[in-house]
XYZ file of C-alpha atoms in Angstrom:
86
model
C 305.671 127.812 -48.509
C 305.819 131.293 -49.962
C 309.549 130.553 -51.337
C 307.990 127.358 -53.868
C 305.364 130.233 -55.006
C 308.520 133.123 -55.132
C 310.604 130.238 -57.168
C 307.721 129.847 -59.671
C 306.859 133.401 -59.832
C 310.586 134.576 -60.602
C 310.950 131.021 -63.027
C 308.142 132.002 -65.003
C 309.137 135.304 -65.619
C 313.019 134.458 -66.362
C 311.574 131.684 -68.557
C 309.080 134.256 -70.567
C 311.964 136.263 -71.364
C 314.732 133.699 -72.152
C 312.675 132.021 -75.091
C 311.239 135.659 -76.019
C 315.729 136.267 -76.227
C 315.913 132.859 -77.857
C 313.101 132.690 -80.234
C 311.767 129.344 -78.119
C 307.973 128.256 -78.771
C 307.812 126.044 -75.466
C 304.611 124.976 -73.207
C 303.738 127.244 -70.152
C 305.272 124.037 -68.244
C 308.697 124.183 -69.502
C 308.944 127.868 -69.521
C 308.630 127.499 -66.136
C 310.687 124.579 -65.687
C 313.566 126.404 -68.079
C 313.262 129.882 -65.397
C 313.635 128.197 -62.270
C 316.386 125.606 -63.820
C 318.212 129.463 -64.700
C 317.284 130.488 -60.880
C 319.101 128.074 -59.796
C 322.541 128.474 -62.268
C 322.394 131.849 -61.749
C 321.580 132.095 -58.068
C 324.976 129.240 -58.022
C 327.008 131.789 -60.123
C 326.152 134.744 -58.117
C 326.517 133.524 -54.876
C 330.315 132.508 -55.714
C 331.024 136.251 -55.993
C 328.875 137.665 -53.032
C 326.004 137.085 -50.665
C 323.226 138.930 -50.323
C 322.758 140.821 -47.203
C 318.983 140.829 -47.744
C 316.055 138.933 -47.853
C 315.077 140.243 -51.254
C 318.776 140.428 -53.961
C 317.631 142.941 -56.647
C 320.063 140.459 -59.283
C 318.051 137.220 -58.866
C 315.624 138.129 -61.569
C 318.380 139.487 -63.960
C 320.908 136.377 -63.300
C 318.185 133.941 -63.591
C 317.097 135.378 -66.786
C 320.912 135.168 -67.806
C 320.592 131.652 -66.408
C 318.068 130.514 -68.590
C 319.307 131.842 -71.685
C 322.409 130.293 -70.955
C 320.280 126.313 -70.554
C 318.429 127.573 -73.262
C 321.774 128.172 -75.765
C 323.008 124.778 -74.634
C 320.413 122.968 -75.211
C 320.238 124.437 -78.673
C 323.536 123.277 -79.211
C 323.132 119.854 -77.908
C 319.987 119.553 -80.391
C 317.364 118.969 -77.449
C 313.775 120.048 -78.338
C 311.293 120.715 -76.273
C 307.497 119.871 -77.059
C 305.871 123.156 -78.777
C 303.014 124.878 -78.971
C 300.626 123.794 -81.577
């Protein structure tokens, strides 16, 4: 159960910084949704190059930031808003 709060925690945070990076104005719901979508690209990306030893991998934060500016940029790209802040 603490792992869904941990995913959340980390998403939110990754997603707070990606649309600060991006210039995003996004609900609290997507940010969140946008963070743990990055967790999970870059938690994919870095676990194709090595696997934590740990409980706790100091890059998860970093790579899911990277993550989420990288869904972020695409979906830019592709045109895809997401329902702003009013």
């Amino acid at each position: 159960m603490f792992h869904l709060l941990w995913y959340v925690i980390i998403g939110l945070l990754a997603g707070v910084i990606s649309k600060e990076v991006m210039h995003v104005h996004m609900t609290l719901f997507w940010t969140v949704v946008i963070g743990i979508i990055g967790s999970i690209v870059g938690g994919g990306i870095t676990h194709m190059f090595s696997r934590p030893g740990r409980r706790y991998h100091p890059a998860g934060l970093i790579f899911s930031t990277l993550g989420a500016i990288l869904i972020l940029y695409i979906c830019y790209r592709l045109k895809i808003h997401f329902p702003a802040i009013n």
